Amino acid sequence: MSALTDTGPADASRRELLLGGALVCAAAAAGALRFRSDRSQPTGRPPLEQLMPSRIGEWVREPFADVLIPQGEAAEDKTYDDLFTGYYAAEAGSGIMLLVAYGSAQVGDTELHRPEVCYPAAGFRLSRWPDVSLDFPGERVRAAVMTARAPERIEQMLYWSRIGGDFPTTSLEQRWSILRQTVRGAVPDGVLVRMSTITGDREAGLAILERFAGEMVAAASPTLRGVLVGSA
């Protein structure tokens, strides 16, 4: 275990903590997306909002409202082309908060909103655990595992980032992947897929998130699967 941060900012509001790091990160990403709202979808595919299934295994998508955009969460014009945030509830068991953020061109200083940045900004302390391998049909994905703690809640988190055909689990790996592919003449696309659930039981939470990830990829259309893991 390694603590990524010991304390959150003293001025993090109670409302931000109650909404949770998942929604705060989603709001930060939404702020980035607002600058692109007058542009056409560069991928030529339907937006993620339409592609994401209404049911993933035992979980059913439910609307949530009042997503807070924290003051000062400015973002560059280049960050995302498409963004999905959603909540999936199960009749028995924990609900899942899901974010999928997509950028069609990862170049230069373009940086996905990794949880290591936006969760501490919302007042959470992060502990990182060993990475896991998710075995999907035809694809093995490296994913990061974290616990986010705030006075009001504990979230277990699983996420992966895809840069072209790579799955870096740190910012350094991500930048190296972009550089290596750019030198070869490619302009890779990128996606951040992050899911979290509220529980203090790390092992149980991780098991739920791994099951949800497998069900999500299994339920995905070929187009959506291409976004999530880069292969159909």
PDB file of C-alpha atoms in Angstrom, residues 4-222:
ATOM      1  CA  LEU A   4      -0.735   9.087  -2.569  1.00  0.00           C
ATOM      2  CA  THR A   5      -1.831  11.939  -0.382  1.00  0.00           C
ATOM      3  CA  ASP A   6      -2.072  12.404   3.355  1.00  0.00           C
ATOM      4  CA  THR A   7      -4.626  15.139   3.586  1.00  0.00           C
ATOM      5  CA  GLY A   8      -7.119  16.855   1.354  1.00  0.00           C
ATOM      6  CA  PRO A   9      -7.436  20.640   0.980  1.00  0.00           C
ATOM      7  CA  ALA A  10      -8.797  22.300   4.095  1.00  0.00           C
ATOM      8  CA  ASP A  11     -11.315  24.287   2.100  1.00  0.00           C
ATOM      9  CA  ALA A  12     -12.976  21.279   0.424  1.00  0.00           C
ATOM     10  CA  SER A  13     -16.672  21.858   0.965  1.00  0.00           C
ATOM     11  CA  ARG A  14     -18.989  19.456   2.753  1.00  0.00           C
ATOM     12  CA  ARG A  15     -21.113  19.331  -0.406  1.00  0.00           C
ATOM     13  CA  GLU A  16     -18.173  18.162  -2.507  1.00  0.00           C
ATOM     14  CA  LEU A  17     -17.440  15.405  -0.003  1.00  0.00           C
ATOM     15  CA  LEU A  18     -21.054  14.254   0.045  1.00  0.00           C
ATOM     16  CA  LEU A  19     -21.184  14.103  -3.730  1.00  0.00           C
ATOM     17  CA  GLY A  20     -18.023  12.040  -3.683  1.00  0.00           C
ATOM     18  CA  GLY A  21     -14.833  12.097  -5.654  1.00  0.00           C
ATOM     19  CA  ALA A  22     -16.479  10.203  -8.495  1.00  0.00           C
ATOM     20  CA  LEU A  23     -18.943  12.980  -9.208  1.00  0.00           C
ATOM     21  CA  VAL A  24     -16.433  15.747  -8.620  1.00  0.00           C
ATOM     22  CA  CYS A  25     -14.060  14.172 -11.153  1.00  0.00           C
ATOM     23  CA  ALA A  26     -16.961  13.792 -13.537  1.00  0.00           C
ATOM     24  CA  ALA A  27     -17.790  17.452 -13.087  1.00  0.00           C
ATOM     25  CA  ALA A  28     -14.200  18.465 -13.803  1.00  0.00           C
ATOM     26  CA  ALA A  29     -14.290  16.434 -16.985  1.00  0.00           C
ATOM     27  CA  ALA A  30     -17.624  17.999 -17.904  1.00  0.00           C
ATOM     28  CA  GLY A  31     -16.019  21.397 -17.507  1.00  0.00           C
ATOM     29  CA  ALA A  32     -13.421  20.387 -20.064  1.00  0.00           C
ATOM     30  CA  LEU A  33     -16.105  19.134 -22.404  1.00  0.00           C
ATOM     31  CA  ARG A  34     -18.121  22.362 -22.273  1.00  0.00           C
ATOM     32  CA  PHE A  35     -15.517  24.122 -24.416  1.00  0.00           C
ATOM     33  CA  ARG A  36     -16.098  21.519 -27.150  1.00  0.00           C
ATOM     34  CA  SER A  37     -19.884  21.645 -27.108  1.00  0.00           C
ATOM     35  CA  ASP A  38     -20.116  23.574 -30.379  1.00  0.00           C
ATOM     36  CA  ARG A  39     -18.051  21.016 -32.298  1.00  0.00           C
ATOM     37  CA  SER A  40     -19.255  18.013 -34.201  1.00  0.00           C
ATOM     38  CA  GLN A  41     -18.500  14.516 -32.946  1.00  0.00           C
ATOM     39  CA  PRO A  42     -14.999  13.951 -34.449  1.00  0.00           C
ATOM     40  CA  THR A  43     -15.212  10.173 -34.272  1.00  0.00           C
ATOM     41  CA  GLY A  44     -18.199   9.771 -36.588  1.00  0.00           C
ATOM     42  CA  ARG A  45     -19.841   7.437 -34.058  1.00  0.00           C
ATOM     43  CA  PRO A  46     -22.830   8.032 -31.777  1.00  0.00           C
ATOM     44  CA  PRO A  47     -22.002   9.735 -28.461  1.00  0.00           C
ATOM     45  CA  LEU A  48     -21.212   7.599 -25.439  1.00  0.00           C
ATOM     46  CA  GLU A  49     -24.503   8.627 -23.832  1.00  0.00           C
ATOM     47  CA  GLN A  50     -26.285   6.650 -26.543  1.00  0.00           C
ATOM     48  CA  LEU A  51     -23.830   3.749 -26.659  1.00  0.00           C
ATOM     49  CA  MET A  52     -23.779   2.912 -22.948  1.00  0.00           C
ATOM     50  CA  PRO A  53     -26.283   0.112 -22.165  1.00  0.00           C
ATOM     51  CA  SER A  54     -29.180   0.702 -19.795  1.00  0.00           C
ATOM     52  CA  ARG A  55     -28.473  -2.627 -18.087  1.00  0.00           C
ATOM     53  CA  ILE A  56     -25.087  -4.123 -17.254  1.00  0.00           C
ATOM     54  CA  GLY A  57     -25.481  -7.555 -15.697  1.00  0.00           C
ATOM     55  CA  GLU A  58     -27.462  -7.108 -12.481  1.00  0.00           C
ATOM     56  CA  TRP A  59     -27.036  -3.324 -12.552  1.00  0.00           C
ATOM     57  CA  VAL A  60     -29.585  -0.921 -14.048  1.00  0.00           C
ATOM     58  CA  ARG A  61     -28.705   2.600 -15.100  1.00  0.00           C
ATOM     59  CA  GLU A  62     -30.406   5.314 -13.079  1.00  0.00           C
ATOM     60  CA  PRO A  63     -30.268   9.076 -13.516  1.00  0.00           C
ATOM     61  CA  PHE A  64     -28.509  11.293 -11.038  1.00  0.00           C
ATOM     62  CA  ALA A  65     -28.704  15.050 -10.812  1.00  0.00           C
ATOM     63  CA  ASP A  66     -27.015  17.998  -9.116  1.00  0.00           C
ATOM     64  CA  VAL A  67     -23.481  17.113 -10.223  1.00  0.00           C
ATOM     65  CA  LEU A  68     -21.275  19.795  -8.772  1.00  0.00           C
ATOM     66  CA  ILE A  69     -18.688  21.588 -10.910  1.00  0.00           C
ATOM     67  CA  PRO A  70     -16.190  22.873  -8.340  1.00  0.00           C
ATOM     68  CA  GLN A  71     -15.119  26.492  -8.605  1.00  0.00           C
ATOM     69  CA  GLY A  72     -11.728  26.849 -10.231  1.00  0.00           C
ATOM     70  CA  GLU A  73     -11.812  23.529 -12.093  1.00  0.00           C
ATOM     71  CA  ALA A  74     -10.717  25.136 -15.330  1.00  0.00           C
ATOM     72  CA  ALA A  75      -9.729  22.792 -18.137  1.00  0.00           C
ATOM     73  CA  GLU A  76      -7.993  23.031 -21.456  1.00  0.00           C
ATOM     74  CA  ASP A  77      -9.850  23.048 -24.722  1.00  0.00           C
ATOM     75  CA  LYS A  78      -8.170  19.826 -25.828  1.00  0.00           C
ATOM     76  CA  THR A  79      -9.062  17.380 -23.120  1.00  0.00           C
ATOM     77  CA  TYR A  80     -12.115  15.384 -24.206  1.00  0.00           C
ATOM     78  CA  ASP A  81     -14.298  14.863 -27.232  1.00  0.00           C
ATOM     79  CA  ASP A  82     -16.919  12.772 -25.442  1.00  0.00           C
ATOM     80  CA  LEU A  83     -17.888  12.058 -21.854  1.00  0.00           C
ATOM     81  CA  PHE A  84     -20.282   9.702 -20.094  1.00  0.00           C
ATOM     82  CA  THR A  85     -21.109   9.731 -16.403  1.00  0.00           C
ATOM     83  CA  GLY A  86     -23.692   7.412 -14.927  1.00  0.00           C
ATOM     84  CA  TYR A  87     -24.904   5.529 -11.883  1.00  0.00           C
ATOM     85  CA  TYR A  88     -25.809   1.838 -12.067  1.00  0.00           C
ATOM     86  CA  ALA A  89     -27.878   0.399  -9.221  1.00  0.00           C
ATOM     87  CA  ALA A  90     -28.474  -3.224  -8.258  1.00  0.00           C
ATOM     88  CA  GLU A  91     -31.459  -4.546  -6.315  1.00  0.00           C
ATOM     89  CA  ALA A  92     -29.068  -6.239  -3.909  1.00  0.00           C
ATOM     90  CA  GLY A  93     -25.557  -4.966  -3.420  1.00  0.00           C
ATOM     91  CA  SER A  94     -23.602  -1.836  -4.102  1.00  0.00           C
ATOM     92  CA  GLY A  95     -24.282   0.744  -6.792  1.00  0.00           C
ATOM     93  CA  ILE A  96     -21.560   1.688  -9.265  1.00  0.00           C
ATOM     94  CA  MET A  97     -20.511   5.207 -10.263  1.00  0.00           C
ATOM     95  CA  LEU A  98     -19.073   5.120 -13.785  1.00  0.00           C
ATOM     96  CA  LEU A  99     -17.129   7.630 -15.849  1.00  0.00           C
ATOM     97  CA  VAL A 100     -15.924   7.113 -19.437  1.00  0.00           C
ATOM     98  CA  ALA A 101     -13.976  10.043 -20.883  1.00  0.00           C
ATOM     99  CA  TYR A 102     -12.742   9.878 -24.494  1.00  0.00           C
ATOM    100  CA  GLY A 103     -10.277  11.963 -26.471  1.00  0.00           C
ATOM    101  CA  SER A 104      -9.744  11.326 -30.170  1.00  0.00           C
ATOM    102  CA  ALA A 105      -6.164  12.632 -30.236  1.00  0.00           C
ATOM    103  CA  GLN A 106      -3.653  12.298 -27.386  1.00  0.00           C
ATOM    104  CA  VAL A 107      -0.768  14.597 -28.249  1.00  0.00           C
ATOM    105  CA  GLY A 108       1.636  16.928 -26.484  1.00  0.00           C
ATOM    106  CA  ASP A 109       0.504  17.853 -22.995  1.00  0.00           C
ATOM    107  CA  THR A 110      -2.980  16.393 -23.325  1.00  0.00           C
ATOM    108  CA  GLU A 111      -3.766  14.685 -20.031  1.00  0.00           C
ATOM    109  CA  LEU A 112      -6.740  12.645 -18.954  1.00  0.00           C
ATOM    110  CA  HIS A 113      -8.336  13.648 -15.641  1.00  0.00           C
ATOM    111  CA  ARG A 114      -6.778  10.857 -13.622  1.00  0.00           C
ATOM    112  CA  PRO A 115      -8.246  10.143 -10.168  1.00  0.00           C
ATOM    113  CA  GLU A 116      -4.850  10.841  -8.592  1.00  0.00           C
ATOM    114  CA  VAL A 117      -5.492  14.517  -9.329  1.00  0.00           C
ATOM    115  CA  CYS A 118      -9.202  15.144  -8.971  1.00  0.00           C
ATOM    116  CA  TYR A 119      -9.985  13.001  -5.912  1.00  0.00           C
ATOM    117  CA  PRO A 120      -7.467  14.789  -3.642  1.00  0.00           C
ATOM    118  CA  ALA A 121      -8.759  18.093  -5.022  1.00  0.00           C
ATOM    119  CA  ALA A 122     -12.165  17.101  -3.589  1.00  0.00           C
ATOM    120  CA  GLY A 123     -10.714  16.398  -0.152  1.00  0.00           C
ATOM    121  CA  PHE A 124     -10.097  12.643  -0.416  1.00  0.00           C
ATOM    122  CA  ARG A 125      -7.016  10.713   0.690  1.00  0.00           C
ATOM    123  CA  LEU A 126      -5.983   8.029  -1.772  1.00  0.00           C
ATOM    124  CA  SER A 127      -4.309   4.690  -1.091  1.00  0.00           C
ATOM    125  CA  ARG A 128      -3.104   2.766  -4.111  1.00  0.00           C
ATOM    126  CA  TRP A 129      -3.058  -1.028  -4.205  1.00  0.00           C
ATOM    127  CA  PRO A 130      -1.352  -3.412  -6.659  1.00  0.00           C
ATOM    128  CA  ASP A 131      -2.619  -3.196 -10.231  1.00  0.00           C
ATOM    129  CA  VAL A 132      -4.872  -5.978 -11.506  1.00  0.00           C
ATOM    130  CA  SER A 133      -5.255  -7.652 -14.900  1.00  0.00           C
ATOM    131  CA  LEU A 134      -8.761  -7.830 -16.307  1.00  0.00           C
ATOM    132  CA  ASP A 135      -9.175 -10.676 -18.775  1.00  0.00           C
ATOM    133  CA  PHE A 136     -11.800  -9.755 -21.341  1.00  0.00           C
ATOM    134  CA  PRO A 137     -12.419 -11.919 -24.422  1.00  0.00           C
ATOM    135  CA  GLY A 138      -9.556 -11.148 -26.783  1.00  0.00           C
ATOM    136  CA  GLU A 139      -7.993  -8.491 -24.563  1.00  0.00           C
ATOM    137  CA  ARG A 140      -6.119  -8.249 -21.255  1.00  0.00           C
ATOM    138  CA  VAL A 141      -6.333  -4.846 -19.591  1.00  0.00           C
ATOM    139  CA  ARG A 142      -4.136  -3.513 -16.804  1.00  0.00           C
ATOM    140  CA  ALA A 143      -6.157  -1.550 -14.286  1.00  0.00           C
ATOM    141  CA  ALA A 144      -5.311   0.507 -11.217  1.00  0.00           C
ATOM    142  CA  VAL A 145      -6.975  -0.088  -7.844  1.00  0.00           C
ATOM    143  CA  MET A 146      -7.410   2.583  -5.170  1.00  0.00           C
ATOM    144  CA  THR A 147      -9.254   3.397  -1.979  1.00  0.00           C
ATOM    145  CA  ALA A 148     -10.486   6.981  -1.546  1.00  0.00           C
ATOM    146  CA  ARG A 149     -11.253   8.147   1.998  1.00  0.00           C
ATOM    147  CA  ALA A 150     -13.062  11.235   3.217  1.00  0.00           C
ATOM    148  CA  PRO A 151     -14.738  11.924   6.576  1.00  0.00           C
ATOM    149  CA  GLU A 152     -18.165  11.151   5.131  1.00  0.00           C
ATOM    150  CA  ARG A 153     -17.431   8.118   2.933  1.00  0.00           C
ATOM    151  CA  ILE A 154     -15.023   5.497   1.627  1.00  0.00           C
ATOM    152  CA  GLU A 155     -14.947   4.560  -2.059  1.00  0.00           C
ATOM    153  CA  GLN A 156     -13.245   1.585  -3.664  1.00  0.00           C
ATOM    154  CA  MET A 157     -12.111   2.425  -7.184  1.00  0.00           C
ATOM    155  CA  LEU A 158     -11.004   0.563 -10.298  1.00  0.00           C
ATOM    156  CA  TYR A 159      -9.909   2.343 -13.458  1.00  0.00           C
ATOM    157  CA  TRP A 160      -7.950   1.926 -16.634  1.00  0.00           C
ATOM    158  CA  SER A 161      -6.681   4.286 -19.287  1.00  0.00           C
ATOM    159  CA  ARG A 162      -6.211   3.261 -22.900  1.00  0.00           C
ATOM    160  CA  ILE A 163      -3.818   5.172 -25.159  1.00  0.00           C
ATOM    161  CA  GLY A 164      -4.139   3.619 -28.601  1.00  0.00           C
ATOM    162  CA  GLY A 165      -3.439  -0.030 -27.860  1.00  0.00           C
ATOM    163  CA  ASP A 166      -1.605   0.581 -24.554  1.00  0.00           C
ATOM    164  CA  PHE A 167      -3.038   0.472 -21.036  1.00  0.00           C
ATOM    165  CA  PRO A 168      -0.795   2.671 -18.859  1.00  0.00           C
ATOM    166  CA  THR A 169      -1.599   2.766 -15.146  1.00  0.00           C
ATOM    167  CA  THR A 170       0.430   5.859 -14.191  1.00  0.00           C
ATOM    168  CA  SER A 171       0.824   9.368 -15.586  1.00  0.00           C
ATOM    169  CA  LEU A 172       4.440   8.623 -16.497  1.00  0.00           C
ATOM    170  CA  GLU A 173       3.501   5.476 -18.412  1.00  0.00           C
ATOM    171  CA  GLN A 174       0.735   7.430 -20.133  1.00  0.00           C
ATOM    172  CA  ARG A 175       3.063  10.172 -21.324  1.00  0.00           C
ATOM    173  CA  TRP A 176       5.648   7.650 -22.480  1.00  0.00           C
ATOM    174  CA  SER A 177       2.983   5.778 -24.445  1.00  0.00           C
ATOM    175  CA  ILE A 178       1.883   8.977 -26.177  1.00  0.00           C
ATOM    176  CA  LEU A 179       5.481   9.904 -27.007  1.00  0.00           C
ATOM    177  CA  ARG A 180       6.365   6.442 -28.324  1.00  0.00           C
ATOM    178  CA  GLN A 181       3.307   6.258 -30.567  1.00  0.00           C
ATOM    179  CA  THR A 182       3.750   9.844 -31.785  1.00  0.00           C
ATOM    180  CA  VAL A 183       7.388   9.162 -32.763  1.00  0.00           C
ATOM    181  CA  ARG A 184       6.117   6.241 -34.864  1.00  0.00           C
ATOM    182  CA  GLY A 185       3.826   8.653 -36.710  1.00  0.00           C
ATOM    183  CA  ALA A 186       0.588   7.680 -34.973  1.00  0.00           C
ATOM    184  CA  VAL A 187      -1.852   9.993 -33.199  1.00  0.00           C
ATOM    185  CA  PRO A 188      -3.431   7.673 -30.622  1.00  0.00           C
ATOM    186  CA  ASP A 189      -6.867   8.126 -29.184  1.00  0.00           C
ATOM    187  CA  GLY A 190      -7.375   7.812 -25.448  1.00  0.00           C
ATOM    188  CA  VAL A 191     -10.019   6.861 -22.921  1.00  0.00           C
ATOM    189  CA  LEU A 192     -10.286   6.816 -19.154  1.00  0.00           C
ATOM    190  CA  VAL A 193     -12.736   4.238 -17.761  1.00  0.00           C
ATOM    191  CA  ARG A 194     -13.300   4.644 -14.030  1.00  0.00           C
ATOM    192  CA  MET A 195     -15.764   2.918 -11.733  1.00  0.00           C
ATOM    193  CA  SER A 196     -16.200   3.141  -7.979  1.00  0.00           C
ATOM    194  CA  THR A 197     -18.486   1.870  -5.242  1.00  0.00           C
ATOM    195  CA  ILE A 198     -19.068   3.064  -1.689  1.00  0.00           C
ATOM    196  CA  THR A 199     -17.836   0.496   0.836  1.00  0.00           C
ATOM    197  CA  GLY A 200     -15.117   0.194   3.433  1.00  0.00           C
ATOM    198  CA  ASP A 201     -14.482  -3.450   2.496  1.00  0.00           C
ATOM    199  CA  ARG A 202     -11.669  -3.270  -0.053  1.00  0.00           C
ATOM    200  CA  GLU A 203     -11.703  -6.903  -1.169  1.00  0.00           C
ATOM    201  CA  ALA A 204     -15.489  -7.069  -1.517  1.00  0.00           C
ATOM    202  CA  GLY A 205     -15.545  -3.732  -3.340  1.00  0.00           C
ATOM    203  CA  LEU A 206     -12.852  -4.831  -5.775  1.00  0.00           C
ATOM    204  CA  ALA A 207     -14.709  -8.073  -6.496  1.00  0.00           C
ATOM    205  CA  ILE A 208     -17.865  -6.076  -7.315  1.00  0.00           C
ATOM    206  CA  LEU A 209     -15.974  -3.677  -9.570  1.00  0.00           C
ATOM    207  CA  GLU A 210     -14.171  -6.475 -11.436  1.00  0.00           C
ATOM    208  CA  ARG A 211     -17.491  -8.220 -12.025  1.00  0.00           C
ATOM    209  CA  PHE A 212     -19.099  -4.991 -13.235  1.00  0.00           C
ATOM    210  CA  ALA A 213     -16.177  -4.325 -15.615  1.00  0.00           C
ATOM    211  CA  GLY A 214     -16.519  -7.786 -17.147  1.00  0.00           C
ATOM    212  CA  GLU A 215     -20.279  -7.419 -17.534  1.00  0.00           C
ATOM    213  CA  MET A 216     -19.854  -3.961 -19.077  1.00  0.00           C
ATOM    214  CA  VAL A 217     -17.465  -5.137 -21.783  1.00  0.00           C
ATOM    215  CA  ALA A 218     -19.637  -8.205 -22.440  1.00  0.00           C
ATOM    216  CA  ALA A 219     -22.727  -5.998 -22.857  1.00  0.00           C
ATOM    217  CA  ALA A 220     -20.956  -3.464 -25.085  1.00  0.00           C
ATOM    218  CA  SER A 221     -21.662  -3.158 -28.785  1.00  0.00           C
ATOM    219  CA  PRO A 222     -18.630  -3.556 -31.090  1.00  0.00           C
TER     220      PRO A 222
END
